[in-house]
Tab-separated table of N, CA and C in Angstrom:
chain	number	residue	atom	x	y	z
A	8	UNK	N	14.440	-182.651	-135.757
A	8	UNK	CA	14.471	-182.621	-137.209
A	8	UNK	C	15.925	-182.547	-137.647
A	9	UNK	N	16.594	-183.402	-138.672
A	9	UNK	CA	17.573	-183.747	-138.618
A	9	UNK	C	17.530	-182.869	-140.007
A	10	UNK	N	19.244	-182.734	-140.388
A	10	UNK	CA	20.155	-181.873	-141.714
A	10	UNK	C	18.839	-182.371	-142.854
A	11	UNK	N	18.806	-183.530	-143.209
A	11	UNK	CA	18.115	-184.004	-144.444
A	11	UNK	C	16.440	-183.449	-144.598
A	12	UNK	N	15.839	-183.203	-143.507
A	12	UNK	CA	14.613	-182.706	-143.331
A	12	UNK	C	14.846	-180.897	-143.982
A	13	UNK	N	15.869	-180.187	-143.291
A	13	UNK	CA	15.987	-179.104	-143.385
A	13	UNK	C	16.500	-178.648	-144.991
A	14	UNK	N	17.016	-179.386	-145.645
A	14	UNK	CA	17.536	-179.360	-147.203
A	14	UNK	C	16.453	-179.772	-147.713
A	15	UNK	N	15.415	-180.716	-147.534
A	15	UNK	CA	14.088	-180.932	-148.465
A	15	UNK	C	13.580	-179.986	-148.172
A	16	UNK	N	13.206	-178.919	-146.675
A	16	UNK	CA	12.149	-178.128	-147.747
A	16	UNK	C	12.842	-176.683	-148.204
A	17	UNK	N	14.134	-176.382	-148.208
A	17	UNK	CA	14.616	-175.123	-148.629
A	17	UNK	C	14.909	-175.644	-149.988
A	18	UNK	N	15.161	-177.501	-150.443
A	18	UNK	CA	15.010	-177.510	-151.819
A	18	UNK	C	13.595	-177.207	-152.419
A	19	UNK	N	12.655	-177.661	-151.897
A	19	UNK	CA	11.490	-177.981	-152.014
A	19	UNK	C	10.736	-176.280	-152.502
A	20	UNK	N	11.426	-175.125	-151.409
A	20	UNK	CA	11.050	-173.969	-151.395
A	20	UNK	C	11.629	-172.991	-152.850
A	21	UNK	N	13.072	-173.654	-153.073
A	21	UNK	CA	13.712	-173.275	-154.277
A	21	UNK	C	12.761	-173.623	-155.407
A	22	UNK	N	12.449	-174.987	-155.986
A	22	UNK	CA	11.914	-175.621	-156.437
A	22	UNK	C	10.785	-174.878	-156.595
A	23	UNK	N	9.861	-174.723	-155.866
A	23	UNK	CA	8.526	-173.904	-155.984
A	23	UNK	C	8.917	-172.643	-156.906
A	24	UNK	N	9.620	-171.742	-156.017
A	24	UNK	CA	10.082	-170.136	-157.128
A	24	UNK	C	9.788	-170.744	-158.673
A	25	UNK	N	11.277	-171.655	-158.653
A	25	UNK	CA	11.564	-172.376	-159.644
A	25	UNK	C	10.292	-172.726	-160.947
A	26	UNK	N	9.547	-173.262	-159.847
A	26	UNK	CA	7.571	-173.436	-160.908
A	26	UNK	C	6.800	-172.636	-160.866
A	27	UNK	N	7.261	-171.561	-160.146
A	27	UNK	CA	6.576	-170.119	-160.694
A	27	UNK	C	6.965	-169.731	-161.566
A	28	UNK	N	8.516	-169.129	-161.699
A	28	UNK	CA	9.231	-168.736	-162.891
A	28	UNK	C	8.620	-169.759	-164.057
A	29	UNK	N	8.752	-170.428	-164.321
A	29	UNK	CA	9.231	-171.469	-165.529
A	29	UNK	C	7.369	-172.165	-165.816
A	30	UNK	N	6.585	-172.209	-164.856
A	30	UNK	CA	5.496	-172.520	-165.043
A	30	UNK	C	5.451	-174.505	-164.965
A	31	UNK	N	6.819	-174.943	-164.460
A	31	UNK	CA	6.464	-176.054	-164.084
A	31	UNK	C	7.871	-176.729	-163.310
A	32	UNK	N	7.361	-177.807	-162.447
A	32	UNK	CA	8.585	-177.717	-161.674
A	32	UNK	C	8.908	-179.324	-161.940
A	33	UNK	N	9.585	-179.839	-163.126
A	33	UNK	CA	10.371	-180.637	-163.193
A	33	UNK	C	11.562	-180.520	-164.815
A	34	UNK	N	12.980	-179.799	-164.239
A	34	UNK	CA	13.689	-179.395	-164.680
A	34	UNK	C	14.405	-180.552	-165.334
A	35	UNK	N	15.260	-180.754	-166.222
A	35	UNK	CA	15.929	-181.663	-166.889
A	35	UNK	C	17.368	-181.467	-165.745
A	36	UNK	N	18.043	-182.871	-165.849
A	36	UNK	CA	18.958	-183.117	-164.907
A	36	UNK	C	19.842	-181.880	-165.086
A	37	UNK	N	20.458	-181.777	-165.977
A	37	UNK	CA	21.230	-180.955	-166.470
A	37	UNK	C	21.110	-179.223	-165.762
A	38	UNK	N	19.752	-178.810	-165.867
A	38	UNK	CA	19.650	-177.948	-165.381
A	38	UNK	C	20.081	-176.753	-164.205
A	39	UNK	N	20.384	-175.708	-164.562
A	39	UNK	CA	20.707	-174.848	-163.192
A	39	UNK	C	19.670	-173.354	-163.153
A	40	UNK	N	19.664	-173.627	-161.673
A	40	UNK	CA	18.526	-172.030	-162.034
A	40	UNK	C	19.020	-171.014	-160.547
A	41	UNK	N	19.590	-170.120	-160.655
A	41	UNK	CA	19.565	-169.251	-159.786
A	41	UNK	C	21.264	-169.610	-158.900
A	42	UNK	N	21.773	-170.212	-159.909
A	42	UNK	CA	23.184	-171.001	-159.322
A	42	UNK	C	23.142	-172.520	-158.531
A	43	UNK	N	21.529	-172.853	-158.941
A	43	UNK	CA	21.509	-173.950	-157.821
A	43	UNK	C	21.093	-175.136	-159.215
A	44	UNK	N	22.004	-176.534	-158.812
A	44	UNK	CA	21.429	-177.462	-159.887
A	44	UNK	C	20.225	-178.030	-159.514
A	45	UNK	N	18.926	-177.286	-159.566
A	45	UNK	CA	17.535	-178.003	-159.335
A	45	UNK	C	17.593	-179.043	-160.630
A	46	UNK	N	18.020	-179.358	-161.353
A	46	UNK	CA	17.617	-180.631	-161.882
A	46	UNK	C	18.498	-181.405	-161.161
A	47	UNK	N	19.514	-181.298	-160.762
A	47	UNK	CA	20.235	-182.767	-159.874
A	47	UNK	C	19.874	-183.265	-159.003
A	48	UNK	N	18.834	-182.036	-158.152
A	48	UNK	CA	18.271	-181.772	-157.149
A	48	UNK	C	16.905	-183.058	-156.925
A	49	UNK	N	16.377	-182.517	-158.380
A	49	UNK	CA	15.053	-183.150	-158.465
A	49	UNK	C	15.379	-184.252	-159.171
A	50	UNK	N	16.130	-184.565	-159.618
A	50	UNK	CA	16.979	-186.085	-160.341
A	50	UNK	C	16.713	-187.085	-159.130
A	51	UNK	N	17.714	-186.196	-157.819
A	51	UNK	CA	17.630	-187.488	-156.639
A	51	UNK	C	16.870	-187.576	-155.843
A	52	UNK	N	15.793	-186.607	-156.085
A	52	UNK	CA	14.720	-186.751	-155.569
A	52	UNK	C	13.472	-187.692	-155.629
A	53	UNK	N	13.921	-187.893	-157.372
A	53	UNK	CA	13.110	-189.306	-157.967
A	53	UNK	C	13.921	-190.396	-157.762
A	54	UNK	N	14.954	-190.226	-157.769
A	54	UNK	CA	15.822	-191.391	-157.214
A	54	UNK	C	15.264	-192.331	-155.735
A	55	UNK	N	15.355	-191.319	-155.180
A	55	UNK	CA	14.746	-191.493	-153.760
A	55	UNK	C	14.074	-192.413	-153.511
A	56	UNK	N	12.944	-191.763	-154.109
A	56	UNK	CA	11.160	-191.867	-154.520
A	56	UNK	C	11.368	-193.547	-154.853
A	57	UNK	N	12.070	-194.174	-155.866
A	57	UNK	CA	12.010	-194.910	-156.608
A	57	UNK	C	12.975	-196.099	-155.290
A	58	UNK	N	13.458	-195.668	-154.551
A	58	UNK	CA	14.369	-196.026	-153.852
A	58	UNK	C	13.466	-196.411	-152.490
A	59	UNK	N	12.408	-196.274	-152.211
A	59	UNK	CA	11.432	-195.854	-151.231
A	59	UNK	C	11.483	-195.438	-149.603
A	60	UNK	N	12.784	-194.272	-150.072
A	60	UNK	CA	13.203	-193.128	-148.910
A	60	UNK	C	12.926	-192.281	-148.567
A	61	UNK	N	11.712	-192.292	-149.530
A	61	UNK	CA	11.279	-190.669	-149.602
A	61	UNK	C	9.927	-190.935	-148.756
A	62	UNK	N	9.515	-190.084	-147.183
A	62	UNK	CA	7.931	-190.489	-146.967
A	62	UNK	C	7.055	-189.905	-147.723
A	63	UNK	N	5.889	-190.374	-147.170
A	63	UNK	CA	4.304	-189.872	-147.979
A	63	UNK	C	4.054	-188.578	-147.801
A	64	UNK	N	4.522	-188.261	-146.790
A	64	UNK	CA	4.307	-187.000	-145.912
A	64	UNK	C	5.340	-185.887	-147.264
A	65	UNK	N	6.774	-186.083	-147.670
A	65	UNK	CA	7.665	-185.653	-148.310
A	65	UNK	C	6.958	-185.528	-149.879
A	66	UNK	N	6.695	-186.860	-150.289
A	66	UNK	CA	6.100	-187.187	-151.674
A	66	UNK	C	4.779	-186.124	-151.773
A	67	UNK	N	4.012	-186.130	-151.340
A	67	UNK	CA	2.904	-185.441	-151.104
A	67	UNK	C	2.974	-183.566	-151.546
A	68	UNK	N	4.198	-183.643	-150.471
A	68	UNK	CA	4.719	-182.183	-150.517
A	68	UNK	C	5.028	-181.428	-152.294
A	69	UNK	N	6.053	-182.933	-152.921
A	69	UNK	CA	6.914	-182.556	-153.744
A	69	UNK	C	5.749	-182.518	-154.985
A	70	UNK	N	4.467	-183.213	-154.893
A	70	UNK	CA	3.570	-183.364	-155.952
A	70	UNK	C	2.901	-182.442	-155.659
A	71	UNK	N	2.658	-181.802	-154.607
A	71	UNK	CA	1.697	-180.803	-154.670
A	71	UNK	C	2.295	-179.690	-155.529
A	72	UNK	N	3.432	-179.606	-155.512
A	72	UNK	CA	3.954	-177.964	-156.712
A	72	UNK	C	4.246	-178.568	-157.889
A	73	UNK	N	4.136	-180.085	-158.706
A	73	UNK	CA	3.761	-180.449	-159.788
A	73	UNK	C	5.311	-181.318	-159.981
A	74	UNK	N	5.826	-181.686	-159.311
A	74	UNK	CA	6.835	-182.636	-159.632
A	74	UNK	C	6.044	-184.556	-159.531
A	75	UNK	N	6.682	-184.631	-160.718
A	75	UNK	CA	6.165	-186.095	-161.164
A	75	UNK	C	7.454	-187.265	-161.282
A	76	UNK	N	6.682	-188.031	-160.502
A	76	UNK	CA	8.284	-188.908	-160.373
A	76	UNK	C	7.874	-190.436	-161.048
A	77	UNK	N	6.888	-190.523	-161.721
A	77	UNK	CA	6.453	-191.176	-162.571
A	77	UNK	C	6.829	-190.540	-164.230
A	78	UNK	N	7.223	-191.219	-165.052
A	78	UNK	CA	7.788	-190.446	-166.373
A	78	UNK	C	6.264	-190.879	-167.174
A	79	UNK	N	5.978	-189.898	-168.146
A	79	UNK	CA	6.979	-189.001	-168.670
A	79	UNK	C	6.616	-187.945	-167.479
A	80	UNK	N	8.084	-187.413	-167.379
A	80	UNK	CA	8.164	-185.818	-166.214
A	80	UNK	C	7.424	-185.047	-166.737
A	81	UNK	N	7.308	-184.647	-168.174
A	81	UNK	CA	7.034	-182.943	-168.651
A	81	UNK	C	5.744	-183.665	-169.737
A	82	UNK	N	4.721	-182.707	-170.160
A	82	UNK	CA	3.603	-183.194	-170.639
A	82	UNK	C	4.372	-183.296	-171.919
A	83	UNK	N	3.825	-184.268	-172.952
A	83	UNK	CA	3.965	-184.547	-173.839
A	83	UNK	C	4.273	-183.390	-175.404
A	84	UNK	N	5.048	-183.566	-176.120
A	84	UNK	CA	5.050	-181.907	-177.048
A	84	UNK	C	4.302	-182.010	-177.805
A	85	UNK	N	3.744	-181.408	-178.317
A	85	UNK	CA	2.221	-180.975	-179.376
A	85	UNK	C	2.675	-181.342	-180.594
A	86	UNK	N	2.256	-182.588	-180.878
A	86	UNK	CA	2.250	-182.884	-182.250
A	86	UNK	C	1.847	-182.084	-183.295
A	87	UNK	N	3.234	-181.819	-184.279
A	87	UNK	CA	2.903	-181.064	-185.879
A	87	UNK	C	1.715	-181.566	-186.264
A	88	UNK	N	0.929	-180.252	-186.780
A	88	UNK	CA	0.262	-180.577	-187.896
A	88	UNK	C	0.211	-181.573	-188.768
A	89	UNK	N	-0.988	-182.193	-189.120
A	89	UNK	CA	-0.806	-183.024	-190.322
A	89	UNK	C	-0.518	-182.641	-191.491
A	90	UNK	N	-0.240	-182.963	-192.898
A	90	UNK	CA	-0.219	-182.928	-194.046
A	90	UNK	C	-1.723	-182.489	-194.413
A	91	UNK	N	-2.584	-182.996	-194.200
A	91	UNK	CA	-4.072	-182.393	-194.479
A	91	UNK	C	-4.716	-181.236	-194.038
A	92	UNK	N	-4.048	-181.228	-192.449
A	92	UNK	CA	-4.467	-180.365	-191.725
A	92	UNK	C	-3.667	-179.061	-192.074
A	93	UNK	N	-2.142	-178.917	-192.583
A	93	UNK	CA	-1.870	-177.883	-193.122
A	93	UNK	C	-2.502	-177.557	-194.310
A	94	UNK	N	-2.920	-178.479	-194.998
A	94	UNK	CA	-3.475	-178.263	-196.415
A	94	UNK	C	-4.708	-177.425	-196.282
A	95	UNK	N	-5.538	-177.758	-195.503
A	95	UNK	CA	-7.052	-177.334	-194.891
A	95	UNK	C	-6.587	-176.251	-194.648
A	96	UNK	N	-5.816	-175.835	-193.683
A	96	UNK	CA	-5.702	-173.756	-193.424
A	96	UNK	C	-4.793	-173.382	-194.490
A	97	UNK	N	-4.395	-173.886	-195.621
A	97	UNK	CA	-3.953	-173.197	-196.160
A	97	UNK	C	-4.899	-172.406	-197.417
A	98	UNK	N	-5.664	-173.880	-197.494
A	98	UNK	CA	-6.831	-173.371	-198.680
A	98	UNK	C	-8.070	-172.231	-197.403
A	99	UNK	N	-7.924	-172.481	-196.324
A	99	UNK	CA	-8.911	-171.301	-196.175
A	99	UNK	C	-8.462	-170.018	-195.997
A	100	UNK	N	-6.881	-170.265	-195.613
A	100	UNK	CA	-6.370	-168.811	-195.420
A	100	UNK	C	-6.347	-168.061	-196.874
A	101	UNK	N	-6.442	-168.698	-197.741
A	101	UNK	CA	-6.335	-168.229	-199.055
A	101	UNK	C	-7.912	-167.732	-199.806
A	102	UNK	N	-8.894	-168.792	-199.337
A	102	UNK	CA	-10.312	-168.325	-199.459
A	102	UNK	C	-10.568	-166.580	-199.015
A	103	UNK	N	-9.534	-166.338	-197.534
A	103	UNK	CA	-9.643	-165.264	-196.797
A	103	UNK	C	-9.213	-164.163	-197.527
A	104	UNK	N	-8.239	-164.592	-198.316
A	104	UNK	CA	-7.504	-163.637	-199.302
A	104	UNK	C	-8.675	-163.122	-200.394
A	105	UNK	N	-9.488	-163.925	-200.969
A	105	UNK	CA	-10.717	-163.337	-201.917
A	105	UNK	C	-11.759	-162.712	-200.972
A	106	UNK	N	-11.714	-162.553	-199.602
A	106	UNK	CA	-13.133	-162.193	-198.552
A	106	UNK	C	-13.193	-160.198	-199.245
A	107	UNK	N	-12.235	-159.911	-199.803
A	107	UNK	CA	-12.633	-158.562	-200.015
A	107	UNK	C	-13.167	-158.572	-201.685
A	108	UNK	N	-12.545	-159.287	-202.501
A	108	UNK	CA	-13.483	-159.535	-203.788
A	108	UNK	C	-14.722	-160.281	-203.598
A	109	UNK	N	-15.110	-161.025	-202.508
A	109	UNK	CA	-16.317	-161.589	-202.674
A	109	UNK	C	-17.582	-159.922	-201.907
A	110	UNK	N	-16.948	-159.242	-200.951
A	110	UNK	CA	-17.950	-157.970	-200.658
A	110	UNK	C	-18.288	-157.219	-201.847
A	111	UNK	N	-17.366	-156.647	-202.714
A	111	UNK	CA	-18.026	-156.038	-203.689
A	111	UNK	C	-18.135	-156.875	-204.601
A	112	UNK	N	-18.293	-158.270	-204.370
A	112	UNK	CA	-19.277	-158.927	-205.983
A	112	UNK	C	-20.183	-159.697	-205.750
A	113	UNK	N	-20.218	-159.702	-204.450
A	113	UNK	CA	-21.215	-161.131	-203.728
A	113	UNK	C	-20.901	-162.475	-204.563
A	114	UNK	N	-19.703	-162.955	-204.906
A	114	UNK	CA	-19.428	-164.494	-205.104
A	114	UNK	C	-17.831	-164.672	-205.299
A	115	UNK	N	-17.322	-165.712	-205.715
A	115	UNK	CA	-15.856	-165.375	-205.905
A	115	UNK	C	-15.416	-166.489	-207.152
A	116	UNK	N	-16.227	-166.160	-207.485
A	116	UNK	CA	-16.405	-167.051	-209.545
A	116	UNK	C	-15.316	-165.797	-210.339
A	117	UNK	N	-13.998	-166.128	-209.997
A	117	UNK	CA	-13.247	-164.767	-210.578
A	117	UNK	C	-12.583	-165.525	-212.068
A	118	UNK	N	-12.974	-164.850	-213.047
A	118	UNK	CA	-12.512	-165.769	-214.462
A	118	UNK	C	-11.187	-166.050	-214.249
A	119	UNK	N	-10.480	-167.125	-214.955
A	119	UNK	CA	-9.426	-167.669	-214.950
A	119	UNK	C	-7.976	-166.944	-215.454
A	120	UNK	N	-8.402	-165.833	-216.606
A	120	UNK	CA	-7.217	-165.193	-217.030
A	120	UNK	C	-7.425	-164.178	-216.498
A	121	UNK	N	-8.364	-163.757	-215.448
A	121	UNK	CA	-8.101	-162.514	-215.365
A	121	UNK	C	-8.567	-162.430	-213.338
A	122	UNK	N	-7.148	-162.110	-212.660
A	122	UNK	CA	-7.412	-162.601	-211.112
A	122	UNK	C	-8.203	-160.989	-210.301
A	123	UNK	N	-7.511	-160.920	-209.961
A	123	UNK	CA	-7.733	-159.859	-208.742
A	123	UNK	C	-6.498	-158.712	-208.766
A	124	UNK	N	-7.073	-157.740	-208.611
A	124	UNK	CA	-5.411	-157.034	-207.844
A	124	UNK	C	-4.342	-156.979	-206.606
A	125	UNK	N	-4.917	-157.697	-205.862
A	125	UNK	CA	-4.188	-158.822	-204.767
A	125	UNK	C	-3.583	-159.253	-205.216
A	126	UNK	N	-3.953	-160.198	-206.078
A	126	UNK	CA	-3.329	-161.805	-206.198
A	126	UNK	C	-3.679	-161.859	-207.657
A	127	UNK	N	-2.908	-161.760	-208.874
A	127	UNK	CA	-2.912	-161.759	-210.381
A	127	UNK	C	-3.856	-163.609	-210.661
A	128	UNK	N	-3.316	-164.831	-209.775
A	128	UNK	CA	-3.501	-165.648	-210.182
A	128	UNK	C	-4.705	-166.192	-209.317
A	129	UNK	N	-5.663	-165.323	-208.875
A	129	UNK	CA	-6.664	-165.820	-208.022
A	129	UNK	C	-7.529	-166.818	-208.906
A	130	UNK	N	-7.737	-166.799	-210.309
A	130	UNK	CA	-8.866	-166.966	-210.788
A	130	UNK	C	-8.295	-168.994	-211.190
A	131	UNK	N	-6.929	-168.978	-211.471
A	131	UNK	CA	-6.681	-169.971	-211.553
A	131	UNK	C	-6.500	-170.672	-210.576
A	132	UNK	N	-6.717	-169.913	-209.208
A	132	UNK	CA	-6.345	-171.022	-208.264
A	132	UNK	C	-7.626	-171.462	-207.671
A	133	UNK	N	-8.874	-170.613	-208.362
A	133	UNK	CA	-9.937	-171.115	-208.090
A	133	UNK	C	-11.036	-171.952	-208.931
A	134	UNK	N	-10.302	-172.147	-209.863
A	134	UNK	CA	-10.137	-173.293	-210.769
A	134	UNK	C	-9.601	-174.767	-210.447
A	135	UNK	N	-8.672	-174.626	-209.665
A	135	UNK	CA	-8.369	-175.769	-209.258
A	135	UNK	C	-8.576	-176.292	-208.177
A	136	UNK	N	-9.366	-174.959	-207.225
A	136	UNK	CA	-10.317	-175.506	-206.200
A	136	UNK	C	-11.633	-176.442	-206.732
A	137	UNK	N	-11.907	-176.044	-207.907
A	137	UNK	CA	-13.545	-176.265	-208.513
A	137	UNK	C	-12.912	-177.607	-208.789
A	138	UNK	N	-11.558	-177.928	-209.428
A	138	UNK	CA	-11.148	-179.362	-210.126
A	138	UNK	C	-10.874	-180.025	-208.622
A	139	UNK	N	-10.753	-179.949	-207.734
A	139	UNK	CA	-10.462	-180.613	-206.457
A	139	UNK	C	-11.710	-180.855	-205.955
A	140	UNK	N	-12.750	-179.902	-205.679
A	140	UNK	CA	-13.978	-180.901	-205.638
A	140	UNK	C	-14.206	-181.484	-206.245
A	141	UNK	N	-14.634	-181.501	-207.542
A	141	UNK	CA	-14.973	-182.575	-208.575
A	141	UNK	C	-14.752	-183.888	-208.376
A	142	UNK	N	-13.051	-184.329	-208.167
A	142	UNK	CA	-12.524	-185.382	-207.596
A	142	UNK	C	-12.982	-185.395	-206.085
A	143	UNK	N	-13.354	-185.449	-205.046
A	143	UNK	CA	-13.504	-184.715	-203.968
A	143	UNK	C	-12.794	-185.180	-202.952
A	144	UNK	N	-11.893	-183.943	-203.399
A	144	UNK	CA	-10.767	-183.699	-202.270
A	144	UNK	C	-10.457	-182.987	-201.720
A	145	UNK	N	-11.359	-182.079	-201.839
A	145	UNK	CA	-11.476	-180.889	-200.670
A	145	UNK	C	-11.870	-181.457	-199.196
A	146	UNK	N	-11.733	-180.737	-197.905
A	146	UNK	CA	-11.947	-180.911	-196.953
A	146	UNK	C	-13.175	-180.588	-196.605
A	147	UNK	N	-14.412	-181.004	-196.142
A	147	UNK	CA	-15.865	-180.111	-195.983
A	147	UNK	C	-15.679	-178.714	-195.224
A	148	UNK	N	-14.615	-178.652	-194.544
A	148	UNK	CA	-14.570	-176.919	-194.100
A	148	UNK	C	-14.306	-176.077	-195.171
A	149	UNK	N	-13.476	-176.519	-195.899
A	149	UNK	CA	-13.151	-175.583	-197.100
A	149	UNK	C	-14.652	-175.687	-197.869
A	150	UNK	N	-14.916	-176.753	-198.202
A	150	UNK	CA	-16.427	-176.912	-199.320
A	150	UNK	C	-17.252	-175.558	-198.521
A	151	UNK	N	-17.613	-175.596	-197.218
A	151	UNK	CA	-18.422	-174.726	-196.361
A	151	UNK	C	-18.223	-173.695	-197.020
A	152	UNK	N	-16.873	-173.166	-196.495
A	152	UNK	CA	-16.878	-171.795	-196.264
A	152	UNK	C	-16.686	-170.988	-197.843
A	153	UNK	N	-16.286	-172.400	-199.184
A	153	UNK	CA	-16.670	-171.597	-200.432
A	153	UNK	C	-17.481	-171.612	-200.546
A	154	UNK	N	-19.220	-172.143	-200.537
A	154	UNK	CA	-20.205	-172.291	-200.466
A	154	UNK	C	-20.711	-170.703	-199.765
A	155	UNK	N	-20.082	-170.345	-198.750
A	155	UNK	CA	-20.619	-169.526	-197.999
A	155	UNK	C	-20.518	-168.187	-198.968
A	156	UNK	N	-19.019	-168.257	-199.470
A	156	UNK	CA	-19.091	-166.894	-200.676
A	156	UNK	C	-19.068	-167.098	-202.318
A	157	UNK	N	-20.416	-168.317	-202.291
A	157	UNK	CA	-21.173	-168.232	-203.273
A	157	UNK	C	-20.817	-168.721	-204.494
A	158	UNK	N	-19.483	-169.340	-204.349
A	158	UNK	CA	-18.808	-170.057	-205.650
A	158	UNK	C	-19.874	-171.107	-206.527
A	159	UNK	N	-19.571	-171.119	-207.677
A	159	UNK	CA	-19.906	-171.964	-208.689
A	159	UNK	C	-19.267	-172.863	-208.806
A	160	UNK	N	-19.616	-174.323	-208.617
A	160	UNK	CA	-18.541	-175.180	-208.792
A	160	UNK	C	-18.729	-176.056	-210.382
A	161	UNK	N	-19.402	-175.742	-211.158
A	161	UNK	CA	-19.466	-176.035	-212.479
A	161	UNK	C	-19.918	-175.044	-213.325
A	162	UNK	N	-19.170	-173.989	-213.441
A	162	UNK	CA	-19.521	-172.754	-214.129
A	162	UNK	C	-19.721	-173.199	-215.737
A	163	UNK	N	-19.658	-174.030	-216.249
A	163	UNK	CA	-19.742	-174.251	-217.666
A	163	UNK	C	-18.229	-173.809	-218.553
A	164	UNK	N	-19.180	-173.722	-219.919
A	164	UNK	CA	-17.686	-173.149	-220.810
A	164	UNK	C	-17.548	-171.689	-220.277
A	165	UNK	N	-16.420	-170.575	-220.407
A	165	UNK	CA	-16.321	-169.491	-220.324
A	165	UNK	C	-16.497	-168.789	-221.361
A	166	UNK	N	-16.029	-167.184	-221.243
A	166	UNK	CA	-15.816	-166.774	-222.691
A	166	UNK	C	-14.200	-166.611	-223.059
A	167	UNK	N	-14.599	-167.193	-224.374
A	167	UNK	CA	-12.797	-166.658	-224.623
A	167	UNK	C	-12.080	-165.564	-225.694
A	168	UNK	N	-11.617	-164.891	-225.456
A	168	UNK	CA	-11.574	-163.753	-226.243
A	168	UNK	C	-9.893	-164.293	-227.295
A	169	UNK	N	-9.899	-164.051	-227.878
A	169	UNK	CA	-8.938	-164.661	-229.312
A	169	UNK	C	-7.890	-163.572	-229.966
């Protein structure tokens, strides 16, 4: 077993720590971990690979602790939220905000000038939940879960005091 055998697997062994710590073992070139450049490491390792120096027996090894020498290297990053999809938790996180006025009233039909002690402007913002269905542009999770605490979505005229 020659020098080059003996440096693949004490890289190979670094490398592993390496995807314990970090939870995955393909480092950006740049990289250094423990004083050692495992990304240069694993740079020419795909080099190799691509070079077809590397055996099956080696390749095998280096995929079994999760190095990918096919790109993309690292899983893909989690696409932001949508525009709708923030919109959707925002109107329910806010539904969540009336979950203690809807226990002591069983509904959350809160008149328009006059909100909550939470939130002064609850009553208007549930006004313009009622005008967003109408048009319907609410999301059906939101429709649900006001449905669930009993809203009116065409309460009629109100009263108005003068």
């Amino acid at each position: 077993m020659g020098r080059g055998r003996v440096d693949f697997d004490r890289g190979l062994a670094r490398l592993s720590a390496y995807a314990r710590e970090y939870g995955h073992a393909n480092p950006k070139a740049h990289e250094e971990w423990l004083t050692w450049r495992v990304g240069l490491w694993v740079s020419s390792l795909r080099e190799k690979y691509r070079k077809g120096k590397l055996t099956g027996e080696k390749v095998a090894a280096a995929e079994a602790i999760g190095v990918r020498f096919v790109p993309p290297y690292r899983d893909p990053k989690p696409k932001p939220p949508t525009r709708a999809e923030c919109r959707e938790s925002d109107l329910l996180r806010r539904l969540e905000w009336l979950e203690e006025y809807f226990q002591e009233n069983g509904h959350i039909n809160i008149p328009q000038l006059r909100g909550i002690s939470t939130w002064p402007n609850a009553g208007r913002w549930v006004a313009r939940l009622r005008s967003q269905y109408r048009k319907g542009k609410l999301p059906q999770t939101v429709v649900d879960r006001a449905e669930s605490m009993k809203i009116v979505w065409n309460p009629g005229a109100g009263r108005r005091s003068y």
